[in-house]
């Protein structure tokens, strides 16, 4: 893998209360990633690399919430104008406690908090492109301007926001590594297995830990 250095960026994905036990869209064992994320962040920082946090950040009534579609249930798939969208329990609503980072996350060196999913009509799993697959978040440009060429991803959830972000990073031309030991999955209807196939096809390196 090579030593960590100034061109390496750690992207910690959605380590928020709603994705941890007790939260609205709790990922099994989700809080287990917190100490691992803290350790990684301190190591990247010590090596001169960067640390970015992503934060799922939905307005009330967001189109990815089952509650926004009369008669619909969470975890059902519906058709929106940009394609199929899984419906979720209401989660990570802007300004709520569920949207806050897990209180154990200790990453004061993070230089950027990238919020996503803030447009009412479009969800965003990836930290690079929203679910219409065309609207950019600006992260490609940030990485280019800062000189990051190798991106590492960890957090929640492995099969949704972590996987989509790592795949898009590879597509955008970065070396992309998914740190599976510091990530946890939702695993809805085979979503983890499907994500692993897509990650491999995209050229993402999967490692348990570094
Ligand atoms: C996520 C579903 C809905 C994630 C976010 O962070 O993986 N999953 N919103
Ligand atoms: Zn969300």
Coordinates of C-alpha atoms and ligand atoms in Angstrom, one line a residue:
X1 CA 0.0 0.0 0.0
X2 CA 2.9 2.4 0.6
X3 CA 3.4 4.9 3.3
X4 CA 0.9 7.6 4.1
X5 CA 1.8 11.1 2.9
X6 CA 0.6 14.5 1.8
X7 CA -1.3 13.3 -1.2
X8 CA -3.5 10.9 0.9
X9 CA -7.0 11.9 1.9
X10 CA -9.1 10.1 4.5
X11 CA -12.9 10.5 3.9
X12 CA -14.9 9.6 6.9
X13 CA -18.5 9.0 5.7
X14 CA -21.6 9.8 7.6
X15 CA -20.5 8.8 11.2
X16 CA -23.7 10.4 12.5
X17 CA -26.1 9.5 15.4
X18 CA -28.9 8.4 13.1
X19 CA -26.7 5.6 11.6
X20 CA -25.5 4.4 15.0
X21 CA -27.5 2.1 17.5
X22 CA -30.5 4.0 18.8
X23 CA -30.7 6.2 15.6
X24 CA -33.4 6.4 13.0
X25 CA -31.5 4.4 10.4
X26 CA -29.3 2.4 12.7
X27 CA -26.5 0.3 11.1
X28 CA -25.7 -2.8 13.1
X29 CA -22.6 -2.1 15.2
X30 CA -22.3 1.3 13.5
X31 CA -20.7 2.9 16.5
X32 CA -17.8 0.4 16.3
X33 CA -16.3 2.5 13.6
X34 CA -15.8 5.5 15.8
X35 CA -12.5 4.6 17.6
X36 CA -11.1 3.2 14.3
X37 CA -12.0 6.4 12.5
X38 CA -10.4 8.5 15.2
X39 CA -7.2 6.5 15.0
X40 CA -7.1 6.7 11.2
X41 CA -7.7 10.4 11.2
X42 CA -4.8 11.0 13.7
X43 CA -2.5 8.9 11.6
X44 CA -3.4 10.6 8.3
X45 CA -2.9 14.0 10.0
X46 CA 0.5 13.0 11.5
X47 CA 1.6 11.8 8.0
X48 CA 0.7 15.2 6.5
X49 CA -2.4 13.9 4.7
X50 CA -5.9 15.3 4.8
X51 CA -9.1 14.4 6.6
X52 CA -12.6 15.2 5.3
X53 CA -16.0 14.3 7.0
X54 CA -19.2 13.8 5.1
X55 CA -22.5 14.6 6.7
X56 CA -25.9 13.3 5.4
X57 CA -28.0 16.5 5.7
X58 CA -31.6 16.3 4.6
X59 CA -34.3 18.9 4.8
X60 CA -37.5 17.9 6.5
X61 CA -39.8 16.2 3.9
X62 CA -36.9 15.0 1.8
X63 CA -37.9 12.8 -1.2
X64 CA -35.8 9.8 0.1
X65 CA -38.0 9.6 3.2
X66 CA -40.9 7.1 3.1
X67 CA -42.9 9.6 5.1
X68 CA -42.8 11.9 2.2
X69 CA -44.7 9.5 0.0
X70 CA -48.3 8.7 1.1
X71 CA -48.8 4.9 1.4
X72 CA -45.1 4.1 1.0
X73 CA -42.9 2.1 3.5
X74 CA -39.3 2.4 4.5
X75 CA -36.9 0.2 2.4
X76 CA -39.3 0.1 -0.5
X77 CA -37.9 1.2 -3.9
X78 CA -39.8 3.8 -5.9
X79 CA -39.2 5.6 -9.2
X80 CA -38.2 9.3 -9.0
X81 CA -37.6 11.4 -12.0
X82 CA -33.8 10.5 -12.0
X83 CA -34.3 6.8 -11.5
X84 CA -35.0 4.2 -8.8
X85 CA -34.7 5.4 -5.2
X86 CA -34.8 3.4 -2.0
X87 CA -37.0 5.0 0.6
X88 CA -35.6 5.3 4.1
X89 CA -36.9 6.1 7.5
X90 CA -36.7 9.8 8.2
X91 CA -33.1 10.4 9.2
X92 CA -30.4 13.0 9.4
X93 CA -32.7 16.0 9.2
X94 CA -30.8 19.2 9.2
X95 CA -30.2 20.6 12.7
X96 CA -31.4 17.6 14.6
X97 CA -29.4 15.5 17.0
X98 CA -29.7 12.5 14.6
X99 CA -27.8 14.5 12.0
X100 CA -24.9 15.4 14.4
X101 CA -21.7 13.4 14.3
X102 CA -21.4 10.6 16.9
X103 CA -20.2 12.3 20.1
X104 CA -17.2 10.0 20.3
X105 CA -15.9 11.2 16.9
X106 CA -12.7 13.1 17.7
X107 CA -11.4 14.5 14.5
X108 CA -10.6 18.2 15.1
X109 CA -8.1 18.1 12.2
X110 CA -10.8 17.6 9.6
X111 CA -10.5 20.5 7.2
X112 CA -13.8 20.0 5.4
X113 CA -17.2 18.9 6.3
X114 CA -19.0 18.0 3.1
X115 CA -22.8 18.0 3.4
X116 CA -24.9 16.0 0.9
X117 CA -28.5 15.2 0.3
X118 CA -29.6 18.8 1.0
X119 CA -31.7 19.2 -2.1
X120 CA -35.3 18.2 -1.4
X121 CA -35.8 16.2 -4.6
X122 CA -32.5 14.4 -5.0
X123 CA -30.8 11.9 -2.6
X124 CA -27.0 11.7 -2.5
X125 CA -25.2 8.6 -1.4
X126 CA -21.9 9.5 -3.0
X127 CA -19.6 12.3 -1.7
X128 CA -18.9 13.2 -5.4
X129 CA -22.3 13.0 -7.3
X130 CA -25.9 13.1 -6.2
X131 CA -28.2 10.2 -7.0
X132 CA -29.1 11.8 -10.4
X133 CA -25.5 10.8 -11.1
X134 CA -24.8 14.2 -12.7
X135 CA -24.9 16.9 -10.0
X136 CA -21.4 17.3 -8.5
X137 CA -20.7 18.1 -4.9
X138 CA -17.4 19.8 -5.6
X139 CA -15.2 17.2 -3.9
X140 CA -13.4 16.3 -7.1
X141 CA -12.3 19.9 -7.4
X142 CA -11.3 20.1 -3.8
X143 CA -9.1 17.0 -4.1
X144 CA -7.5 18.4 -7.2
X145 CA -6.8 21.8 -5.7
X146 CA -5.4 20.2 -2.5
X147 CA -3.3 17.7 -4.4
X148 CA -4.9 14.6 -3.0
X149 CA -4.4 11.7 -5.4
X150 CA -5.2 8.7 -3.2
X151 CA -8.4 8.6 -1.3
X152 CA -9.4 6.2 1.6
X153 CA -13.0 5.7 2.6
X154 CA -14.4 4.5 5.9
X155 CA -17.7 4.9 7.8
X156 CA -21.4 4.3 7.3
X157 CA -22.8 2.6 5.5
X158 CA -20.4 0.3 3.6
X159 CA -22.9 -0.7 0.9
X160 CA -24.4 2.8 0.4
X161 CA -22.6 6.0 1.0
X162 CA -19.1 4.5 1.5
X163 CA -19.4 2.3 -1.6
X164 CA -20.9 5.0 -3.9
X165 CA -18.2 7.4 -2.8
X166 CA -15.3 5.0 -3.3
X167 CA -16.7 4.0 -6.7
X168 CA -17.0 7.6 -7.8
X169 CA -13.5 8.4 -6.6
X170 CA -12.1 5.6 -8.8
X171 CA -14.2 6.9 -11.7
X172 CA -12.9 10.4 -11.2
X173 CA -9.4 9.1 -11.6
X174 CA -8.2 8.8 -8.0
X175 CA -6.6 5.8 -6.4
X176 CA -9.5 4.6 -4.2
X177 CA -9.3 2.4 -1.1
X178 CA -12.3 1.2 0.9
X179 CA -11.3 0.4 4.5
X180 CA -13.8 -2.3 5.3
X181 CA -12.8 -2.9 8.9
X182 CA -13.7 0.7 9.7
X183 CA -17.0 0.6 7.9
X184 CA -20.4 -1.2 8.6
X185 CA -23.1 -2.1 6.2
X186 CA -26.9 -1.8 6.1
X187 CA -27.2 -5.0 3.9
X188 CA -30.7 -4.5 2.5
X189 CA -31.8 -7.2 0.1
X190 CA -28.2 -8.2 -0.9
X191 CA -27.0 -4.6 -1.2
X192 CA -23.6 -5.5 0.4
X193 CA -22.8 -8.3 -2.1
X194 CA -24.0 -6.0 -5.0
X195 CA -21.8 -3.2 -3.8
X196 CA -18.7 -5.5 -3.6
X197 CA -19.2 -6.5 -7.2
X198 CA -19.5 -2.8 -8.3
X199 CA -16.5 -1.8 -6.2
X200 CA -14.3 -4.5 -7.8
X201 CA -15.5 -3.5 -11.3
X202 CA -14.7 0.1 -10.6
X203 CA -11.1 -0.7 -9.5
X204 CA -11.5 0.1 -5.8
X205 CA -9.1 -1.6 -3.5
X206 CA -10.8 -3.2 -0.5
X207 CA -8.7 -3.7 2.6
X208 CA -9.7 -4.5 6.1
X209 CA -7.3 -2.1 7.7
X210 CA -4.1 -0.1 7.1
Ligands
LIG1 C1 -27.0 6.5 3.8 C2 -29.1 5.6 3.3 C3 -29.6 6.9 3.3 C4 -25.6 6.2 4.1 C5 -27.5 7.7 3.8 O1 -24.9 7.1 4.8 O2 -25.1 5.1 3.7 N1 -27.8 5.4 3.5 N2 -28.8 7.9 3.6
LIG2 ZN1 -29.7 9.9 3.8

